[in-house]
mmCIF file of C-alpha atoms in Angstrom:
data_model
loop_
_atom_site.group_PDB
_atom_site.id
_atom_site.type_symbol
_atom_site.label_atom_id
_atom_site.label_comp_id
_atom_site.label_asym_id
_atom_site.label_seq_id
_atom_site.Cartn_x
_atom_site.Cartn_y
_atom_site.Cartn_z
ATOM 1 C CA MET A 1 5.674 -53.791 33.666
ATOM 2 C CA PHE A 2 3.972 -56.320 31.216
ATOM 3 C CA ARG A 3 6.846 -58.514 30.563
ATOM 4 C CA VAL A 4 8.191 -58.432 34.680
ATOM 5 C CA LEU A 5 4.664 -59.437 35.210
ATOM 6 C CA PHE A 6 4.699 -62.232 32.516
ATOM 7 C CA LEU A 7 8.172 -63.507 33.765
ATOM 8 C CA ALA A 8 6.683 -63.728 37.044
ATOM 9 C CA ILE A 9 4.204 -65.840 36.118
ATOM 10 C CA ILE A 10 6.575 -67.901 34.337
ATOM 11 C CA LEU A 11 8.373 -68.320 37.350
ATOM 12 C CA LEU A 12 5.289 -69.236 39.766
ATOM 13 C CA VAL A 13 4.041 -71.817 37.398
ATOM 14 C CA GLY A 14 7.085 -73.329 37.397
ATOM 15 C CA PHE A 15 7.786 -73.445 41.374
ATOM 16 C CA ILE A 16 3.761 -74.812 41.470
ATOM 17 C CA ALA A 17 4.368 -77.225 38.681
ATOM 18 C CA GLY A 18 7.884 -78.115 39.582
ATOM 19 C CA PRO A 19 7.482 -80.385 42.543
ATOM 20 C CA TYR A 20 4.749 -82.447 40.938
ATOM 21 C CA ILE A 21 6.120 -83.125 37.817
ATOM 22 C CA SER A 22 9.875 -83.990 39.338
ATOM 23 C CA GLY A 23 9.321 -87.563 39.857
ATOM 24 C CA LYS A 24 7.595 -88.199 36.312
ATOM 25 C CA GLN A 25 9.761 -85.474 34.501
ATOM 26 C CA GLY A 26 11.501 -86.538 31.221
ATOM 27 C CA TYR A 27 14.262 -85.064 29.398
ATOM 28 C CA VAL A 28 14.946 -82.542 26.389
ATOM 29 C CA ARG A 29 18.103 -83.286 24.135
ATOM 30 C CA ILE A 30 19.172 -80.948 21.792
ATOM 31 C CA LEU A 31 21.897 -82.023 18.516
ATOM 32 C CA THR A 32 24.236 -80.317 16.637
ATOM 33 C CA ASP A 33 27.150 -81.369 14.682
ATOM 34 C CA THR A 34 29.654 -81.309 17.200
ATOM 35 C CA TYR A 35 27.394 -80.959 20.602
ATOM 36 C CA SER A 36 24.921 -82.700 22.005
ATOM 37 C CA ILE A 37 22.718 -80.827 24.896
ATOM 38 C CA GLU A 38 20.515 -82.645 27.710
ATOM 39 C CA MET A 39 18.510 -81.200 30.038
ATOM 40 C CA SER A 40 15.342 -81.733 32.044
ATOM 41 C CA ILE A 41 12.120 -80.062 30.990
ATOM 42 C CA THR A 42 12.568 -77.744 34.699
ATOM 43 C CA MET A 43 15.865 -76.692 33.477
ATOM 44 C CA LEU A 44 14.518 -75.682 30.235
ATOM 45 C CA VAL A 45 11.827 -73.765 31.453
ATOM 46 C CA VAL A 46 14.326 -71.860 33.911
ATOM 47 C CA PHE A 47 16.524 -71.555 30.975
ATOM 48 C CA PHE A 48 13.959 -69.948 28.894
ATOM 49 C CA VAL A 49 12.717 -67.487 31.577
ATOM 50 C CA ILE A 50 16.708 -66.336 32.154
ATOM 51 C CA ALA A 51 16.954 -65.827 28.281
ATOM 52 C CA LEU A 52 13.818 -64.001 28.320
ATOM 53 C CA ALA A 53 15.275 -61.999 31.342
ATOM 54 C CA VAL A 54 18.219 -61.319 29.360
ATOM 55 C CA ILE A 55 16.666 -60.326 26.364
ATOM 56 C CA TYR A 56 14.261 -57.628 28.204
ATOM 57 C CA GLY A 57 17.144 -56.497 29.958
ATOM 58 C CA ILE A 58 19.148 -55.657 26.993
ATOM 59 C CA GLU A 59 16.051 -53.705 25.302
ATOM 60 C CA TRP A 60 15.377 -52.088 28.371
ATOM 61 C CA SER A 61 18.980 -50.792 28.734
ATOM 62 C CA ILE A 62 18.859 -49.783 24.791
ATOM 63 C CA THR A 63 15.630 -47.877 25.146
ATOM 64 C CA ARG A 64 17.199 -46.184 28.454
ATOM 65 C CA PHE A 65 19.931 -44.764 26.405
ATOM 66 C CA MET A 66 17.840 -43.774 23.592
ATOM 67 C CA ARG A 67 15.475 -41.750 25.614
ATOM 68 C CA LEU A 68 18.669 -40.324 27.435
ATOM 69 C CA SER A 69 20.217 -39.466 23.894
ATOM 70 C CA SER A 70 16.680 -37.840 23.060
ATOM 71 C CA GLY A 71 16.028 -35.596 26.067
ATOM 72 C CA THR A 72 19.903 -34.573 26.016
ATOM 73 C CA TYR A 73 18.914 -33.724 22.175
ATOM 74 C CA ASN A 74 15.943 -31.926 23.156
ATOM 75 C CA TRP A 75 17.407 -29.942 25.901
ATOM 76 C CA PHE A 76 20.031 -28.479 23.151
ATOM 77 C CA SER A 77 17.575 -28.049 20.844
ATOM 78 C CA VAL A 78 15.460 -25.845 23.294
ATOM 79 C CA ARG A 79 18.547 -23.938 24.557
ATOM 80 C CA LYS A 80 19.546 -23.373 21.049
ATOM 81 C CA ARG A 81 15.995 -21.954 19.760
ATOM 82 C CA ARG A 82 15.730 -20.149 23.185
ATOM 83 C CA LYS A 83 19.273 -18.462 22.497
ATOM 84 C CA ALA A 84 17.757 -17.738 18.830
ATOM 85 C CA GLN A 85 15.063 -16.167 19.770
ATOM 86 C CA GLN A 86 16.534 -13.672 22.183
ATOM 87 C CA GLN A 87 19.305 -12.835 19.785
ATOM 88 C CA ILE A 88 16.397 -12.069 16.812
ATOM 89 C CA LEU A 89 14.902 -9.931 19.376
ATOM 90 C CA GLN A 90 17.867 -8.254 19.784
ATOM 91 C CA GLY A 91 18.187 -7.975 16.049
ATOM 92 C CA PHE A 92 14.708 -6.350 15.852
ATOM 93 C CA VAL A 93 15.891 -3.362 18.416
ATOM 94 C CA LYS A 94 19.216 -2.621 16.505
ATOM 95 C CA MET A 95 16.907 -3.022 13.391
ATOM 96 C CA ASP A 96 14.692 0.407 15.045
ATOM 97 C CA GLU A 97 17.969 1.758 16.081
ATOM 98 C CA GLY A 98 18.978 1.870 12.353
ATOM 99 C CA ASN A 99 22.064 -0.444 12.985
ATOM 100 C CA TYR A 100 21.215 -2.691 10.320
ATOM 101 C CA ALA A 101 24.677 -4.287 9.992
ATOM 102 C CA LYS A 102 24.094 -5.490 13.575
ATOM 103 C CA ALA A 103 20.685 -6.604 12.864
ATOM 104 C CA GLU A 104 21.667 -8.317 10.062
ATOM 105 C CA LYS A 105 23.857 -10.619 12.065
ATOM 106 C CA LEU A 106 21.634 -11.382 14.816
ATOM 107 C CA ILE A 107 19.005 -12.045 12.935
ATOM 108 C CA GLY A 108 20.359 -13.505 9.587
ATOM 109 C CA LYS A 109 22.369 -16.047 12.023
ATOM 110 C CA ASN A 110 19.684 -17.356 14.316
ATOM 111 C CA ALA A 111 16.728 -17.238 11.787
ATOM 112 C CA LYS A 112 17.120 -21.057 10.724
ATOM 113 C CA HIS A 113 16.903 -21.902 14.369
ATOM 114 C CA SER A 114 13.861 -19.299 15.390
ATOM 115 C CA SER A 115 10.335 -20.447 15.319
ATOM 116 C CA GLU A 116 9.111 -18.315 12.594
ATOM 117 C CA PRO A 117 12.446 -18.745 10.150
ATOM 118 C CA ILE A 118 10.387 -17.353 7.008
ATOM 119 C CA LEU A 119 9.653 -13.904 8.674
ATOM 120 C CA ASN A 120 13.082 -13.898 10.425
ATOM 121 C CA PHE A 121 14.726 -14.435 6.965
ATOM 122 C CA VAL A 122 12.711 -11.475 5.141
ATOM 123 C CA LYS A 123 13.537 -8.986 7.899
ATOM 124 C CA ALA A 124 17.340 -10.128 7.443
ATOM 125 C CA ALA A 125 16.880 -9.558 4.193
ATOM 126 C CA GLU A 126 14.958 -6.240 4.684
ATOM 127 C CA ALA A 127 18.807 -5.292 7.087
ATOM 128 C CA ALA A 128 21.003 -5.980 4.512
ATOM 129 C CA GLN A 129 18.853 -4.102 1.777
ATOM 130 C CA GLN A 130 19.188 -0.963 4.418
ATOM 131 C CA ARG A 131 22.608 -0.986 4.603
ATOM 132 C CA GLY A 132 22.815 -1.411 0.837
ATOM 133 C CA ASP A 133 24.036 -5.254 0.542
ATOM 134 C CA GLU A 134 21.986 -6.848 -2.337
ATOM 135 C CA PHE A 135 23.450 -9.979 -2.653
ATOM 136 C CA SER A 136 23.202 -10.847 1.106
ATOM 137 C CA ALA A 137 19.339 -9.535 0.478
ATOM 138 C CA ASN A 138 18.664 -12.083 -2.279
ATOM 139 C CA LYS A 139 20.379 -14.495 -0.289
ATOM 140 C CA TYR A 140 18.046 -14.381 2.553
ATOM 141 C CA LEU A 141 15.357 -14.236 0.374
ATOM 142 C CA ILE A 142 16.432 -17.345 -1.748
ATOM 143 C CA GLU A 143 16.503 -19.275 1.704
ATOM 144 C CA ALA A 144 13.261 -17.973 2.729
ATOM 145 C CA THR A 145 11.655 -18.839 -0.523
ATOM 146 C CA GLU A 146 13.046 -22.486 -0.340
ATOM 147 C CA LEU A 147 11.323 -22.685 3.417
ATOM 148 C CA ALA A 148 8.010 -21.318 2.560
ATOM 149 C CA GLY A 149 7.669 -23.489 -0.857
ATOM 150 C CA SER A 150 4.358 -22.636 -2.651
ATOM 151 C CA ASP A 151 2.927 -20.617 -0.082
ATOM 152 C CA ASN A 152 5.485 -17.785 -0.555
ATOM 153 C CA LEU A 153 3.061 -14.516 -0.132
ATOM 154 C CA ILE A 154 5.286 -12.857 2.544
ATOM 155 C CA VAL A 155 8.437 -13.497 0.608
ATOM 156 C CA GLU A 156 7.382 -12.090 -2.518
ATOM 157 C CA LEU A 157 6.101 -9.150 -0.517
ATOM 158 C CA ALA A 158 9.345 -8.462 1.044
ATOM 159 C CA ARG A 159 10.796 -8.991 -2.465
ATOM 160 C CA THR A 160 8.856 -6.283 -3.871
ATOM 161 C CA ARG A 161 9.406 -3.798 -1.380
ATOM 162 C CA ILE A 162 13.162 -4.306 -1.582
ATOM 163 C CA LEU A 163 13.051 -3.858 -5.191
ATOM 164 C CA LEU A 164 10.887 -0.411 -4.755
ATOM 165 C CA ARG A 165 13.644 0.896 -1.862
ATOM 166 C CA GLN A 166 16.540 0.086 -4.502
ATOM 167 C CA ASN A 167 14.320 1.975 -7.004
ATOM 168 C CA LYS A 168 14.448 -1.252 -9.550
ATOM 169 C CA LEU A 169 11.023 0.185 -10.793
ATOM 170 C CA PRO A 170 10.347 -1.915 -13.764
ATOM 171 C CA THR A 171 11.431 -5.289 -11.794
ATOM 172 C CA ALA A 172 9.555 -3.854 -9.051
ATOM 173 C CA ARG A 173 6.600 -3.543 -11.671
ATOM 174 C CA THR A 174 6.804 -7.053 -12.603
ATOM 175 C CA SER A 175 7.112 -8.568 -9.294
ATOM 176 C CA VAL A 176 3.945 -6.572 -8.348
ATOM 177 C CA ASP A 177 1.716 -7.593 -11.519
ATOM 178 C CA SER A 178 2.433 -11.374 -10.132
ATOM 179 C CA LEU A 179 1.464 -10.653 -6.728
ATOM 180 C CA LEU A 180 -1.906 -9.199 -7.980
ATOM 181 C CA VAL A 181 -2.327 -12.523 -9.559
ATOM 182 C CA LEU A 182 -1.532 -14.511 -6.578
ATOM 183 C CA ALA A 183 -3.322 -12.375 -3.902
ATOM 184 C CA PRO A 184 -5.733 -9.819 -5.648
ATOM 185 C CA GLN A 185 -7.476 -8.606 -2.640
ATOM 186 C CA ASN A 186 -4.686 -8.583 -0.169
ATOM 187 C CA ILE A 187 -4.659 -5.007 1.013
ATOM 188 C CA GLU A 188 -0.359 -5.169 1.382
ATOM 189 C CA VAL A 189 -0.530 -5.943 -2.301
ATOM 190 C CA LEU A 190 -2.927 -3.115 -3.306
ATOM 191 C CA ARG A 191 -0.983 -0.450 -1.039
ATOM 192 C CA LEU A 192 2.359 -1.591 -2.782
ATOM 193 C CA ALA A 193 0.719 -1.618 -6.430
ATOM 194 C CA VAL A 194 -0.542 1.832 -5.983
ATOM 195 C CA THR A 195 3.039 3.213 -5.011
ATOM 196 C CA ILE A 196 4.792 1.347 -7.868
ATOM 197 C CA TYR A 197 2.264 2.157 -10.574
ATOM 198 C CA LEU A 198 2.210 5.978 -9.127
ATOM 199 C CA ARG A 199 6.269 6.155 -9.357
ATOM 200 C CA SER A 200 6.877 4.413 -12.554
ATOM 201 C CA HIS A 201 3.521 6.143 -14.132
ATOM 202 C CA ALA A 202 1.558 3.310 -15.188
ATOM 203 C CA TYR A 203 -1.596 5.242 -14.834
ATOM 204 C CA THR A 204 -3.615 3.037 -17.152
ATOM 205 C CA ALA A 205 -2.797 -0.106 -15.138
ATOM 206 C CA LEU A 206 -4.036 1.649 -11.868
ATOM 207 C CA ASP A 207 -6.805 3.147 -13.360
ATOM 208 C CA ASN A 208 -7.897 -0.384 -14.037
ATOM 209 C CA LEU A 209 -6.928 -1.522 -10.576
ATOM 210 C CA LEU A 210 -9.157 1.290 -9.300
ATOM 211 C CA PRO A 211 -12.279 -0.667 -8.818
ATOM 212 C CA GLN A 212 -10.322 -3.309 -7.009
ATOM 213 C CA ILE A 213 -9.159 -0.790 -4.746
ATOM 214 C CA ALA A 214 -12.334 0.711 -4.020
ATOM 215 C CA LYS A 215 -13.892 -2.268 -2.823
ATOM 216 C CA SER A 216 -11.151 -2.475 -0.209
ATOM 217 C CA ASP A 217 -10.484 -0.933 3.214
ATOM 218 C CA LEU A 218 -7.287 0.542 1.570
ATOM 219 C CA TYR A 219 -8.196 4.009 1.720
ATOM 220 C CA ASN A 220 -11.095 6.201 3.286
ATOM 221 C CA ASP A 221 -13.672 8.086 0.739
ATOM 222 C CA ASP A 222 -11.430 11.632 1.005
ATOM 223 C CA GLU A 223 -8.084 9.696 0.114
ATOM 224 C CA TYR A 224 -9.580 7.572 -2.635
ATOM 225 C CA GLN A 225 -11.125 10.487 -4.093
ATOM 226 C CA ALA A 226 -7.998 12.313 -3.953
ATOM 227 C CA LEU A 227 -6.132 8.885 -5.686
ATOM 228 C CA GLN A 228 -8.622 8.616 -8.232
ATOM 229 C CA GLN A 229 -8.000 12.295 -9.316
ATOM 230 C CA GLN A 230 -4.350 11.865 -9.347
ATOM 231 C CA VAL A 231 -4.562 9.534 -11.752
ATOM 232 C CA LEU A 232 -7.094 11.097 -14.190
ATOM 233 C CA ASP A 233 -4.227 14.191 -14.271
ATOM 234 C CA GLY A 234 -1.543 11.094 -14.829
ATOM 235 C CA LEU A 235 -3.709 9.696 -17.821
ATOM 236 C CA LEU A 236 -4.774 13.538 -19.173
ATOM 237 C CA ASP A 237 -1.013 14.417 -18.925
ATOM 238 C CA GLU A 238 -0.157 11.303 -20.497
ATOM 239 C CA LYS A 239 -2.147 11.206 -23.464
ATOM 240 C CA MET A 240 -1.562 14.943 -24.195
ATOM 241 C CA ASN A 241 2.016 14.302 -24.093
ATOM 242 C CA GLU A 242 1.834 11.067 -26.150
ATOM 243 C CA GLU A 243 -0.393 11.443 -28.662
ATOM 244 C CA GLY A 244 -1.472 15.050 -28.690
ATOM 245 C CA VAL A 245 -4.858 17.592 -28.407
ATOM 246 C CA ASP A 246 -6.606 14.636 -31.115
ATOM 247 C CA GLY A 247 -5.691 11.488 -29.203
ATOM 248 C CA LEU A 248 -6.685 13.200 -25.597
ATOM 249 C CA LEU A 249 -10.282 13.941 -27.399
ATOM 250 C CA GLN A 250 -10.647 10.686 -28.854
ATOM 251 C CA TRP A 251 -9.411 9.180 -25.633
ATOM 252 C CA TRP A 252 -11.996 11.558 -24.020
ATOM 253 C CA GLU A 253 -14.835 9.889 -26.305
ATOM 254 C CA GLU A 254 -13.975 6.242 -25.430
ATOM 255 C CA GLN A 255 -14.271 7.054 -21.864
ATOM 256 C CA PRO A 256 -17.363 5.594 -19.749
ATOM 257 C CA ARG A 257 -20.499 8.090 -19.277
ATOM 258 C CA SER A 258 -19.828 8.149 -15.362
ATOM 259 C CA ARG A 259 -16.445 9.829 -16.221
ATOM 260 C CA ARG A 260 -17.419 12.120 -19.039
ATOM 261 C CA GLN A 261 -19.552 13.401 -16.329
ATOM 262 C CA ASP A 262 -17.153 14.112 -13.338
ATOM 263 C CA SER A 263 -16.751 17.515 -12.431
ATOM 264 C CA TYR A 264 -13.217 16.970 -11.809
ATOM 265 C CA ALA A 265 -12.197 15.128 -15.090
ATOM 266 C CA VAL A 266 -13.925 17.493 -17.310
ATOM 267 C CA ILE A 267 -12.210 20.746 -15.672
ATOM 268 C CA GLY A 268 -8.924 18.775 -16.243
ATOM 269 C CA MET A 269 -9.675 18.425 -19.964
ATOM 270 C CA VAL A 270 -10.852 22.012 -20.501
ATOM 271 C CA ARG A 271 -7.716 23.098 -18.678
ATOM 272 C CA ARG A 272 -5.200 21.040 -20.944
ATOM 273 C CA LEU A 273 -7.293 21.918 -23.888
ATOM 274 C CA ILE A 274 -7.116 26.070 -23.216
ATOM 275 C CA ASP A 275 -3.393 25.353 -22.360
ATOM 276 C CA SER A 276 -3.381 23.742 -26.260
ATOM 277 C CA ASP A 277 -5.138 26.727 -27.606
ATOM 278 C CA ASP A 278 -8.078 24.627 -28.826
ATOM 279 C CA HIS A 279 -10.941 26.854 -27.277
ATOM 280 C CA ASP A 280 -13.208 25.584 -29.812
ATOM 281 C CA SER A 281 -12.916 22.134 -28.185
ATOM 282 C CA ALA A 282 -12.806 23.374 -24.829
ATOM 283 C CA TYR A 283 -16.069 25.687 -25.510
ATOM 284 C CA THR A 284 -17.917 22.854 -27.000
ATOM 285 C CA LEU A 285 -17.041 20.857 -23.610
ATOM 286 C CA ILE A 286 -17.800 23.151 -21.274
ATOM 287 C CA LEU A 287 -21.439 24.051 -23.621
ATOM 288 C CA ASP A 288 -22.248 20.366 -22.842
ATOM 289 C CA SER A 289 -20.918 20.200 -19.037
ATOM 290 C CA MET A 290 -21.719 23.547 -18.050
ATOM 291 C CA LYS A 291 -25.135 22.546 -16.024
ATOM 292 C CA LYS A 292 -23.661 19.318 -14.974
ATOM 293 C CA ILE A 293 -20.667 20.804 -12.504
ATOM 294 C CA GLY A 294 -20.941 20.114 -9.115
ATOM 295 C CA SER A 295 -21.322 22.925 -6.604
ATOM 296 C CA GLN A 296 -18.146 21.979 -4.935
ATOM 297 C CA ASP A 297 -16.027 22.057 -7.978
ATOM 298 C CA LEU A 298 -18.103 25.125 -9.576
ATOM 299 C CA LEU A 299 -15.107 27.412 -8.651
ATOM 300 C CA ALA A 300 -12.548 25.682 -10.642
ATOM 301 C CA PHE A 301 -14.503 25.551 -13.624
ATOM 302 C CA LEU A 302 -15.801 29.254 -13.479
ATOM 303 C CA ASN A 303 -12.069 30.130 -13.490
ATOM 304 C CA GLN A 304 -11.217 28.311 -16.550
ATOM 305 C CA VAL A 305 -14.188 29.445 -18.454
ATOM 306 C CA ALA A 306 -12.915 32.949 -17.637
ATOM 307 C CA ARG A 307 -9.724 31.699 -19.828
ATOM 308 C CA LEU A 308 -11.928 30.842 -22.808
ATOM 309 C CA GLN A 309 -11.375 32.990 -26.057
ATOM 310 C CA VAL A 310 -13.818 31.969 -28.798
ATOM 311 C CA SER A 311 -15.600 34.979 -31.069
ATOM 312 C CA ASN A 312 -18.972 33.497 -29.937
ATOM 313 C CA SER A 313 -19.430 32.590 -26.392
ATOM 314 C CA GLU A 314 -23.273 33.879 -25.661
ATOM 315 C CA LYS A 315 -24.803 30.664 -24.814
ATOM 316 C CA VAL A 316 -22.269 30.679 -21.997
ATOM 317 C CA VAL A 317 -22.682 34.209 -20.846
ATOM 318 C CA LYS A 318 -26.223 33.519 -20.694
ATOM 319 C CA TRP A 319 -25.655 30.478 -18.528
ATOM 320 C CA LEU A 320 -23.049 32.368 -16.329
ATOM 321 C CA VAL A 321 -25.947 35.239 -16.033
ATOM 322 C CA LYS A 322 -28.578 32.968 -15.173
ATOM 323 C CA THR A 323 -26.611 31.709 -12.310
ATOM 324 C CA SER A 324 -25.372 34.878 -10.848
ATOM 325 C CA LYS A 325 -29.028 35.457 -9.881
ATOM 326 C CA ASN A 326 -28.827 32.226 -7.604
ATOM 327 C CA ASN A 327 -27.932 32.645 -3.936
ATOM 328 C CA MET A 328 -24.502 32.356 -4.295
ATOM 329 C CA SER A 329 -20.903 32.649 -2.201
ATOM 330 C CA ALA A 330 -19.115 35.312 -2.530
ATOM 331 C CA ALA A 331 -16.423 33.929 -4.279
ATOM 332 C CA ILE A 332 -18.559 31.653 -6.454
ATOM 333 C CA SER A 333 -20.586 35.432 -7.138
ATOM 334 C CA THR A 334 -17.180 37.098 -7.919
ATOM 335 C CA ALA A 335 -15.900 34.336 -10.281
ATOM 336 C CA LEU A 336 -19.351 34.641 -12.096
ATOM 337 C CA ALA A 337 -18.776 37.956 -12.583
ATOM 338 C CA ARG A 338 -15.139 38.061 -13.462
ATOM 339 C CA ALA A 339 -15.862 35.155 -15.873
ATOM 340 C CA THR A 340 -19.209 37.140 -17.803
ATOM 341 C CA GLY A 341 -16.497 39.887 -18.127
ATOM 342 C CA TYR A 342 -13.819 38.052 -19.930
ATOM 343 C CA LEU A 343 -16.313 36.802 -22.247
ATOM 344 C CA LEU A 344 -17.583 39.800 -23.248
ATOM 345 C CA LEU A 345 -14.364 41.579 -23.114
ATOM 346 C CA ARG A 346 -13.334 39.041 -25.854
ATOM 347 C CA SER A 347 -16.675 39.713 -28.053
ATOM 348 C CA ASN A 348 -16.118 43.409 -27.705
ATOM 349 C CA GLN A 349 -18.682 44.006 -25.981
ATOM 350 C CA PHE A 350 -16.777 46.719 -23.591
ATOM 351 C CA ASP A 351 -19.938 48.264 -21.900
ATOM 352 C CA LYS A 352 -21.449 44.787 -20.578
ATOM 353 C CA ALA A 353 -17.854 43.553 -19.976
ATOM 354 C CA ARG A 354 -17.262 46.750 -17.557
ATOM 355 C CA GLU A 355 -20.596 46.444 -15.878
ATOM 356 C CA ALA A 356 -19.539 42.503 -15.218
ATOM 357 C CA PHE A 357 -16.161 43.615 -13.870
ATOM 358 C CA SER A 358 -18.049 46.549 -11.534
ATOM 359 C CA ASN A 359 -19.771 43.663 -9.990
ATOM 360 C CA VAL A 360 -16.620 41.797 -9.402
ATOM 361 C CA LEU A 361 -14.878 44.637 -7.177
ATOM 362 C CA ALA A 362 -18.044 45.128 -5.314
ATOM 363 C CA SER A 363 -17.425 41.609 -3.886
ATOM 364 C CA GLU A 364 -18.022 41.892 -0.232
ATOM 365 C CA ASP A 365 -14.930 39.540 0.147
ATOM 366 C CA LYS A 366 -12.172 41.717 -1.074
ATOM 367 C CA SER A 367 -9.758 38.596 -0.605
ATOM 368 C CA CYS A 368 -11.999 37.125 -4.204
ATOM 369 C CA ILE A 369 -10.518 39.821 -6.433
ATOM 370 C CA ASP A 370 -7.090 39.713 -8.012
ATOM 371 C CA ILE A 371 -4.968 42.445 -8.989
ATOM 372 C CA GLN A 372 -5.948 41.502 -12.397
ATOM 373 C CA ASP A 373 -9.275 42.407 -11.961
ATOM 374 C CA TYR A 374 -8.437 46.296 -11.128
ATOM 375 C CA THR A 375 -6.252 46.240 -14.327
ATOM 376 C CA VAL A 376 -9.323 45.070 -16.450
ATOM 377 C CA ALA A 377 -11.400 47.413 -15.072
ATOM 378 C CA ALA A 378 -9.710 50.620 -15.207
ATOM 379 C CA TYR A 379 -8.895 49.595 -18.842
ATOM 380 C CA LEU A 380 -12.787 49.664 -19.564
ATOM 381 C CA ALA A 381 -13.235 52.599 -18.048
ATOM 382 C CA GLU A 382 -10.393 54.280 -20.190
ATOM 383 C CA LYS A 383 -12.004 52.286 -22.984
ATOM 384 C CA ALA A 384 -14.915 54.423 -22.217
ATOM 385 C CA ASP A 385 -13.285 57.094 -22.044
ATOM 386 C CA ASP A 386 -14.001 57.616 -18.062
ATOM 387 C CA ILE A 387 -10.649 58.780 -16.759
ATOM 388 C CA ALA A 388 -11.905 59.747 -13.207
ATOM 389 C CA ALA A 389 -13.666 56.418 -12.839
ATOM 390 C CA ALA A 390 -10.201 54.425 -14.031
ATOM 391 C CA GLN A 391 -8.271 56.884 -11.738
ATOM 392 C CA GLN A 392 -10.545 55.678 -8.930
ATOM 393 C CA ILE A 393 -10.130 52.077 -9.594
ATOM 394 C CA ARG A 394 -6.654 52.469 -9.223
ATOM 395 C CA GLN A 395 -6.947 54.077 -6.098
ATOM 396 C CA GLN A 396 -9.292 51.469 -4.381
ATOM 397 C CA CYS A 397 -7.033 48.780 -5.827
ATOM 398 C CA LEU A 398 -4.263 50.497 -3.803
ATOM 399 C CA LYS A 399 -6.772 50.567 -0.671
ATOM 400 C CA ASP A 400 -7.883 47.188 -0.758
ATOM 401 C CA THR A 401 -4.590 45.478 -1.512
ATOM 402 C CA MET A 402 -3.164 47.481 1.589
ATOM 403 C CA ARG A 403 -6.342 46.461 3.760
ATOM 404 C CA ILE A 404 -5.710 43.138 2.863
ATOM 405 C CA GLU A 405 -2.046 42.979 3.483
ATOM 406 C CA ASP A 406 -2.863 44.838 7.171
ATOM 407 C CA LYS A 407 -5.380 41.697 7.734
ATOM 408 C CA SER A 408 -2.722 39.028 7.087
ATOM 409 C CA ALA A 409 0.189 40.702 8.738
ATOM 410 C CA LEU A 410 -2.784 41.324 11.901
ATOM 411 C CA SER A 411 -3.705 37.534 11.883
ATOM 412 C CA ALA A 412 0.057 36.594 11.999
ATOM 413 C CA SER A 413 0.678 39.130 14.644
ATOM 414 C CA ASP A 414 -2.099 37.757 16.481
ATOM 415 C CA LEU A 415 -0.782 33.954 16.059
ATOM 416 C CA LEU A 416 2.372 34.954 17.328
ATOM 417 C CA SER A 417 1.036 36.524 20.496
ATOM 418 C CA LEU A 418 -1.215 33.432 21.139
ATOM 419 C CA GLU A 419 2.158 31.236 20.654
ATOM 420 C CA LYS A 420 3.753 33.378 23.284
ATOM 421 C CA ASN A 421 1.102 33.584 25.533
ATOM 422 C CA GLN A 422 0.813 29.374 25.666
#
C-alpha cells in the first residue's frame, strides 16, 4: 500500500510541476562507450516512476508466488499430520487389542509426523518388544533418543521397561541405577527400581532405597510395611545363605537400633537361628527382646519361643507366666500356655508342663489348639502314669477335631446356600 501511494505521489508531483518547468526544462545526457542517451527531465522522472513500478511489480509477483508455495506446503503438512494422528490413534487401539504387529506399523510409520514423535516412538518400541522384535524396538528407541536429546527421561524409562520384559535383569539393573541418579524422586523410576531389585534379589540396594521410597507417595502405609518386611526377609536369607550363622549375627549387630528393636526383624532372626540349630543365640535374642515385642507380633513371637530348645529357660518361663496373667485374647493365651509347656517339658519339669498343656486344652477357642497339643498332653499324662487322663485327652481330641470340621463344613454349606439364593 505504501509503495502504491509513493508512486501516486511522484506522478502527482510530476503532473503539477511538469507544466511549470515545461518552458524552462533542460535535458539529461547519459554517455557510455557506444551509446549516448538524451532526454528531458520530465521524461527522466516518468522513466524513473515506470522503472520503480516494474521493480515493485516483479517483487509483488515473487512474494505472491512464495506465499502460494508456503500455503500449499502448509496445507500438505497439516494434512499429513492430521492423517498421522488418526493412524497413531488406530495403532493405540490395535495395541490395546493385542495386535502388536499392526500397532507397531501404524505408530512407527507415522511417529515422525505426529505432534508427539518421541512418545510415539516409545510406544512403537513397546509394541515391537511385545511381539518379540528386539531389533525394531532398539531402532525406535534410538530414534526417540535422537529427538529427545538431553531430556530423555521418558526414553530411558521405556528402555528399562523393555529390558525388564525381556528378563535382562543385569542390564535393567544398570539402567535403573542410572535413572535413580537422573531422577531420584520420580515415582515411576522408584516403582521400576523396586520391581527390578526384587526380581534380581538385590535386597541390599533396595534396603538403601527404602528411606527414599518412604518419602514418596508410591505406597500407602500397609503396602510400605509389606515391602519393608519382604526386604528384611530377603536380607536375612541372603546373609544366612552366604555367610552362615556367624555372618548373620555379625550383620545383626551392625544394624541400626531401630531395626534391632523391630518386632518383625527380631522374630525373623529367632526363626532362622532356630532353623540353624543355634538355640543359644536365639535364646539370648529372645531374652533381649521379649519385653519389647509389640502386641500385633506377639503370637508369631510365641510360636518361635515354643520351638526353643535350651537346658535352662527359667527367665523366659517367668516372663511367659507373668504375661499370661494379663487379659489376652484366646489365641495369645493359648500360645503363651503352649510355649510355657514346651519349655518346661524340655527342662524335664513334667508336672508343670502337664499343667501348662491342660491350660492349652482348656482354651475357649478350639481352633487355637493343634493336634500336637493333644499328643503332648496325652504323653505327659502317661508320663505321670495317669492312663485314664491320657485316654480322655485322646477322646477329647477326636471330639474337638470333629466339631471343628463340622463347623467348617457348615460354614461352607451356608456360604453355598447364600450364593444360590443370591
